[in-house]
């Protein structure tokens, strides 16, 4: 199933599994969650989103 397996040293944390097709899953115990991004194709870039977050945080303080 998994192409690679990245494990944390913390026994309470989960494992990140990567399938051969690149699909990633976070696994903790019997729970398996598909990892995906939720950015719109024509939406703002990550840099722009981070800039907005920083400006919002600065205005709030």
Short mmCIF file of C-alpha atoms in Angstrom, two decimals:
data_model
loop_
_atom_site.label_atom_id
_atom_site.label_comp_id
_atom_site.label_asym_id
_atom_site.label_seq_id
_atom_site.Cartn_x
_atom_site.Cartn_y
_atom_site.Cartn_z
CA UNK A 1 0.00 0.00 0.00
CA UNK A 2 2.44 2.71 1.10
CA UNK A 3 5.41 3.87 -0.89
CA UNK A 4 6.99 5.68 2.03
CA UNK A 5 6.30 5.99 5.71
CA UNK A 6 7.29 8.97 7.87
CA UNK A 7 6.96 8.37 11.59
CA UNK A 8 7.34 10.74 14.51
CA UNK A 9 9.25 9.85 17.66
CA UNK A 10 6.20 10.75 19.77
CA UNK A 11 4.20 7.58 20.43
CA UNK A 12 0.95 9.60 20.59
CA UNK A 13 1.36 11.04 17.10
CA UNK A 14 0.29 9.53 13.82
CA UNK A 15 2.06 8.38 10.70
CA UNK A 16 2.08 9.97 7.26
CA UNK A 17 1.76 7.37 4.49
CA UNK A 18 2.36 8.13 0.82
CA UNK A 19 0.86 5.90 -1.85
CA UNK A 20 2.71 5.15 -5.12
CA UNK A 21 0.41 7.63 -6.89
CA UNK A 22 1.38 10.42 -4.44
CA UNK A 23 -1.81 10.35 -2.37
CA UNK A 24 -1.01 10.95 1.29
CA UNK A 25 -2.83 9.64 4.36
CA UNK A 26 -2.42 10.55 8.03
CA UNK A 27 -2.89 7.40 10.10
CA UNK A 28 -3.33 7.28 13.87
CA UNK A 29 -4.59 4.06 15.35
CA UNK A 30 -7.62 2.94 13.32
CA UNK A 31 -8.18 6.44 11.88
CA UNK A 32 -7.00 7.14 8.32
CA UNK A 33 -7.44 10.66 6.87
CA UNK A 34 -6.68 11.55 3.25
CA UNK A 35 -4.43 14.61 3.11
CA UNK A 36 -5.40 17.13 0.46
CA UNK A 37 -5.12 20.83 -0.24
CA UNK A 38 -8.18 23.01 -0.49
CA UNK A 39 -6.94 25.97 -2.53
CA UNK A 40 -8.97 27.16 -5.50
CA UNK A 41 -7.15 26.85 -8.82
CA UNK A 42 -7.70 30.53 -9.59
CA UNK A 43 -7.53 31.73 -5.96
CA UNK A 44 -4.89 33.71 -4.09
CA UNK A 45 -1.34 32.37 -3.83
CA UNK A 46 -0.03 31.06 -0.52
CA UNK A 47 2.26 34.10 -0.22
CA UNK A 48 -0.73 36.41 -0.60
CA UNK A 49 -2.76 34.46 1.98
CA UNK A 50 0.11 34.59 4.48
CA UNK A 51 0.49 38.32 3.92
CA UNK A 52 -3.24 38.78 4.65
CA UNK A 53 -2.94 36.74 7.87
CA UNK A 54 0.06 38.77 9.06
CA UNK A 55 -1.67 42.08 8.32
CA UNK A 56 -4.85 40.91 10.10
CA UNK A 57 -2.87 39.78 13.17
CA UNK A 58 -0.93 43.06 13.28
CA UNK A 59 -4.16 45.09 13.08
CA UNK A 60 -5.72 43.05 15.90
CA UNK A 61 -2.86 43.74 18.33
#
